[in-house]
Amino acid sequence: MTLSTDQVRHVARLARLAVDDTDVPNIAQKLNGVMELLDTMQALDTQGIEPLTNPLDRTQILRPDEVTEVDQRAHLMANAPAQKDGLFLVPKVID
Amino acid sequence: MMWETVIGLEIHTQLATESKIFSGSSTEFGQSPNTQANAVDLGLPGILPVPNQKAFEYAAMFGMAIGATINQRSTFDRKNYFYPDLPKGYQTTQLFHPIVEHGQVEIRIDDTVRTIGVTRAHLEEDAGKSLHEDFDGMTGIDLNRAGTPLIEIVSEPDMRSAKEAVAYLKKIHAIVRYLGICDGNMAEGSFRCDANVSVRIKGTEAFGNRVEVKNINSFKFVEKAINHEVERQIERIEDGGTVVQETRLYDPDRDETRSMRSKEEANDYRYFPCPDLLPVELSDEFLAQVRERLPELPEAKAKRLIEQFGITDYDAAVVTSDRALAEYFERAAEHSGSGKLAANWVLGAVSQWLNDSDSNIEACPVSAERLGDLIQRISDDTLNSKGAKAVWEAMLTSDASVDELIESLGLKQVTDTGAIEAVVEQVMADNAGQVEAYRAAEPDKQGKMVGFFVGQVMKASGGKANPQAVNQILRSKLGG
């Protein structure tokens, strides 16, 4: 499988990466190297092998349903570039 | 051309846990913005989620209630998209191995019962809220809701009309309320619904292009939004066009749907297993304990109420549509000793009050026990139906006992035949002409004519006479 330059632009847009048009062919070539590696792995017969969801051979610990965190708004907002009335402010989102 | 509608629903149900699915923040609704969001909910670097056991318990309860498979091993995945109210840049959800699969519920419309398949119900986290009011030309973000546990309940495309979709939605709503795993509050967003709608020519196998209709957050809007969308699709096809597969937003003010173009580009979520979470395994013991705690569900309750109180299938189906209403009915029926009358009152006056006040049964000023007292006074002939209605009205605004209200309103029914006979004789004397006409009439006409006298006697008694006694006495006296 090879990635087209359009696909590279699409993936970059999905990941919110600003990619300069002149860099696209170069990035496509590098990504295609990764794709070749994946193709090699795809060639293996994995029939009947359970997919690995996590490299740790354990199961998840669960916690009891208790409220353990109190209000830390002032602290957590200290880094916010803009705020008002207890809200984080972000550039206008129109839907 | 005969068209067939095909509908599948996705229902997002907020689980009624105290804390969030992956953090110890509170899930309480309506608190000051961002006071219930901690580092995990904000997706700050270095955080690790720890799942809430209660969320698994609740999801398993739902699975058991719809006869589904509970997967003892389930895993979490990341659904990647950028939106400011999702600070991590991904939603943690269960795509590949959901906790619940292959369930079903039965819906009833008039006398037809249909089975609707539930494909899956998976655990995931809710997003925060974006507030688009003008904050200096910016959007406000409140992350209190971020990380609230949800189960997303996905149906098979088994519904064939908006009515069926509403019936299914109500059924799921009743189930989660019975289980106590969700408060079911649609206005606060605890129970939300998206509909996948398509049309095809009746008799064909292939599905048409489907449109996802979002923002239909009341039972009323579900029916309207689906019907509107179905009409739009049929019109489009009949005009020679095609239906585009897309997401549309329902606007209840205009009763129309409109395209959400912004969703199209983002519809590439690049799911992958979440490396922060290990597979969750639920033991046989855990599931057995959950099963033991399952409450009586609507169908079982309806069946029992029919047997125990002799009410009709229809009455039982309506009172059990809501757990609190069913419990109210049961207490009133037990307290009064009359299931039939209790059902009539719960489906009549009580339901009317619920509609008029747009609130729930917990807020009703007349407790089930007081309604039971009122019904006792109907059963023992102290009150006729008109008097009972007047006492009910008074009970809505007064804490006085039923007997006190009967006394103060002077509504005690007159059953003393001597007193009624006296009134009947007076009315007959005052209306001698009518009496003569009655006696001269054919027997099959007399039935109607007696109504006039009943009305006069009731009026003369101030509405307090027992109507059956009045009827009986009138017929015998008028007969000469």
XYZ file of C-alpha atoms in Angstrom, chain B residues 47-347:
301
model
C -2.601 11.169 33.909
C -3.858 7.587 34.023
C -7.506 6.543 34.054
C -8.802 4.060 36.681
C -12.240 2.675 35.787
C -15.215 2.867 38.141
C -16.534 -0.590 39.077
C -20.105 0.684 39.406
C -20.190 1.589 35.712
C -19.521 -2.066 34.829
C -22.130 -3.224 37.296
C -24.732 -0.893 35.766
C -23.854 -1.864 32.190
C -24.120 -5.550 33.147
C -27.514 -4.933 34.771
C -28.742 -3.387 31.548
C -27.427 -6.321 29.545
C -29.195 -8.801 31.821
C -32.454 -6.835 31.600
C -32.515 -7.104 27.795
C -31.453 -10.760 27.669
C -28.083 -9.884 26.131
C -24.682 -11.507 26.202
C -22.451 -9.959 28.891
C -18.876 -10.166 27.677
C -16.806 -11.019 30.732
C -13.760 -9.598 29.007
C -14.145 -6.141 27.468
C -11.611 -3.603 26.298
C -11.372 0.128 25.703
C -10.458 1.964 22.524
C -9.733 5.529 21.569
C -12.000 7.405 19.173
C -9.886 10.277 17.911
C -11.272 13.680 17.022
C -10.553 17.269 17.934
C -13.147 19.356 19.644
C -12.593 21.796 22.524
C -14.969 20.012 24.902
C -12.911 16.817 24.491
C -9.569 17.981 25.875
C -7.723 14.659 25.452
C -8.360 14.648 21.716
C -9.988 11.238 21.966
C -13.024 9.683 23.589
C -12.373 6.479 25.521
C -14.995 3.995 24.359
C -15.479 0.294 23.572
C -15.486 -0.332 19.820
C -13.977 -3.763 19.367
C -15.035 -5.644 22.516
C -18.092 -3.997 24.100
C -19.417 -5.219 27.433
C -22.957 -5.959 26.170
C -24.034 -7.504 22.836
C -27.032 -9.183 21.193
C -29.994 -8.195 23.346
C -33.604 -7.503 22.527
C -36.694 -5.741 23.823
C -40.362 -6.068 22.974
C -42.451 -3.064 22.048
C -46.228 -2.912 21.842
C -48.213 -0.625 19.571
C -51.956 -1.089 19.986
C -52.232 -4.875 19.918
C -49.113 -5.634 17.918
C -45.993 -6.787 19.737
C -42.659 -6.497 17.918
C -39.155 -7.495 18.920
C -36.408 -4.920 18.425
C -32.823 -6.111 18.462
C -30.149 -4.343 20.492
C -26.849 -4.771 18.667
C -24.645 -3.646 21.516
C -24.332 -1.450 24.589
C -20.850 -0.192 25.317
C -19.275 1.869 28.061
C -17.745 5.231 27.243
C -17.112 8.672 28.675
C -19.215 11.757 28.048
C -17.632 14.935 26.660
C -17.752 18.387 28.267
C -20.052 21.161 27.143
C -19.385 23.978 24.704
C -21.260 27.189 25.371
C -21.633 29.174 22.200
C -23.081 32.319 23.729
C -20.837 35.235 23.104
C -17.869 35.334 25.466
C -15.907 38.166 23.882
C -16.282 36.364 20.536
C -15.031 33.086 22.030
C -16.580 29.759 23.017
C -16.859 28.812 26.695
C -15.909 25.302 27.834
C -17.323 23.579 30.915
C -15.730 20.208 31.617
C -17.927 19.165 34.553
C -19.637 16.596 32.317
C -16.390 15.315 30.785
C -15.847 11.737 31.952
C -19.415 11.077 33.126
C -20.025 7.377 32.451
C -22.339 6.513 29.565
C -23.636 3.393 27.984
C -24.376 3.872 24.323
C -27.224 1.535 23.403
C -27.267 0.765 19.681
C -30.344 -0.865 18.160
C -30.644 -2.945 15.022
C -32.362 -1.110 12.128
C -35.567 -2.893 13.169
C -38.047 -0.059 13.505
C -40.403 0.743 10.654
C -42.101 3.937 11.824
C -41.524 6.957 14.051
C -44.159 5.523 16.406
C -42.149 2.319 16.806
C -39.020 4.359 17.443
C -40.789 6.255 20.226
C -42.143 3.008 21.703
C -38.635 1.524 21.699
C -37.128 4.664 23.234
C -39.770 4.626 25.962
C -39.100 0.959 26.605
C -35.369 1.511 27.053
C -36.144 4.564 29.197
C -38.416 2.487 31.444
C -35.790 -0.255 31.746
C -32.945 2.060 32.802
C -35.242 3.825 35.254
C -36.412 0.508 36.735
C -32.834 -0.621 37.113
C -31.981 2.700 38.747
C -28.904 2.998 36.543
C -29.945 6.336 34.945
C -32.279 9.094 36.107
C -33.710 9.285 32.570
C -33.839 13.075 32.611
C -33.946 14.080 28.940
C -34.035 17.810 29.668
C -30.736 17.592 31.588
C -29.236 15.339 28.918
C -28.996 12.162 31.022
C -30.850 10.253 28.307
C -30.153 11.327 24.719
C -31.089 9.909 21.368
C -29.797 10.012 17.780
C -31.766 8.338 14.999
C -30.467 6.673 11.847
C -33.203 7.073 9.272
C -33.498 5.752 5.720
C -36.291 4.914 3.298
C -36.644 2.185 0.681
C -39.346 0.938 -1.653
C -41.492 -1.537 0.240
C -40.491 -5.094 -0.541
C -36.867 -4.350 -1.407
C -34.021 -5.814 0.633
C -31.305 -3.198 0.276
C -31.248 -0.262 2.669
C -31.355 3.294 1.369
C -28.656 5.810 2.257
C -29.067 6.645 5.915
C -29.070 10.000 7.589
C -28.138 10.413 11.245
C -30.499 12.866 12.933
C -29.066 14.431 16.072
C -30.441 16.596 18.854
C -33.789 14.907 19.408
C -34.044 15.205 23.130
C -37.670 14.655 24.017
C -40.100 11.866 23.192
C -42.233 14.352 21.284
C -39.346 15.546 19.119
C -38.253 11.994 18.270
C -41.492 11.333 16.449
C -41.589 14.751 14.785
C -37.935 14.743 13.758
C -38.125 11.247 12.242
C -41.363 11.958 10.389
C -39.914 15.156 9.054
C -36.737 13.432 7.896
C -38.691 10.593 6.236
C -40.778 13.112 4.280
C -37.679 15.004 3.237
C -36.002 11.833 1.935
C -39.070 10.593 0.030
C -39.625 13.992 -1.554
C -36.024 14.128 -2.618
C -36.079 10.713 -4.251
C -39.434 11.302 -5.935
C -38.049 14.550 -7.364
C -35.308 12.511 -9.019
C -32.590 13.244 -6.483
C -30.675 11.013 -4.087
C -30.298 10.993 -0.318
C -26.801 11.915 0.805
C -25.405 9.940 3.747
C -24.782 12.651 6.317
C -25.456 13.947 9.816
C -28.341 16.353 10.247
C -29.344 18.413 13.244
C -33.006 18.627 14.261
C -34.277 22.144 14.957
C -37.432 21.847 17.085
C -38.334 25.529 16.670
C -38.562 25.209 12.903
C -39.436 21.500 12.861
C -36.781 20.739 10.270
C -33.398 19.072 9.983
C -30.324 20.721 8.557
C -26.998 19.385 7.438
C -24.024 19.460 9.849
C -21.253 19.752 7.289
C -18.576 20.147 9.928
C -19.149 16.525 11.003
C -18.282 15.087 7.594
C -14.587 15.712 7.546
C -14.183 14.566 11.158
C -15.897 11.247 10.473
C -12.579 9.419 10.359
C -11.981 8.456 13.943
C -8.901 6.225 13.605
C -9.920 3.956 16.476
C -7.200 1.993 18.212
C -6.976 0.067 21.517
C -6.382 2.397 24.465
C -2.877 1.683 25.793
C -3.758 3.228 29.186
C -6.335 0.604 30.046
C -5.944 -3.148 30.438
C -8.708 -5.558 29.477
C -11.454 -5.626 32.108
C -12.489 -9.052 33.341
C -15.702 -9.564 35.235
C -15.791 -12.704 37.356
C -18.677 -15.165 37.545
C -19.146 -14.159 41.201
C -19.368 -10.481 40.308
C -22.013 -11.119 37.661
C -23.954 -13.480 39.938
C -24.098 -10.752 42.602
C -25.296 -8.223 40.057
C -27.991 -10.606 38.838
C -29.225 -11.125 42.384
C -29.757 -7.402 42.812
C -31.817 -6.990 39.615
C -35.179 -5.446 40.501
C -38.515 -6.595 39.081
C -38.706 -5.364 35.479
C -41.709 -3.792 33.694
C -43.067 -6.943 32.032
C -42.798 -9.089 35.148
C -44.345 -6.319 37.224
C -47.227 -5.871 34.765
C -47.936 -9.589 34.849
C -47.955 -9.631 38.640
C -50.187 -6.544 38.930
C -52.736 -8.135 36.573
C -52.851 -11.263 38.716
C -52.727 -9.523 42.071
C -55.142 -6.652 41.475
C -57.278 -7.856 38.562
C -56.463 -4.858 36.354
C -56.512 -5.019 32.549
C -53.480 -5.682 30.339
C -53.732 -2.142 29.053
C -53.883 -0.552 32.513
C -50.959 -2.684 33.664
C -48.872 -1.698 30.623
C -49.473 2.001 31.251
C -48.853 2.036 35.009
C -45.676 -0.021 34.651
C -44.234 2.278 31.983
C -42.559 4.104 34.853
C -41.238 2.420 37.986
C -42.224 5.212 40.363
C -45.730 5.345 38.884
C -46.069 1.564 39.222
C -45.032 1.749 42.870
C -47.485 4.586 43.464
C -50.260 2.522 41.906
C -49.375 -0.539 43.936
C -49.399 1.367 47.232
C -52.741 3.037 46.384
C -54.230 -0.304 45.323
C -53.077 -2.044 48.497
C -54.150 0.783 50.761
C -57.600 1.125 49.188
C -58.251 -2.548 48.595
C -59.470 -1.817 45.073
C -57.011 -2.329 42.227
C -59.501 -1.451 39.526
C -60.425 1.920 41.079
C -56.772 2.634 41.840
C -55.891 1.996 38.181
C -58.712 4.289 37.035
C -57.482 7.074 39.294
C -53.812 6.672 38.453
C -54.542 6.655 34.715
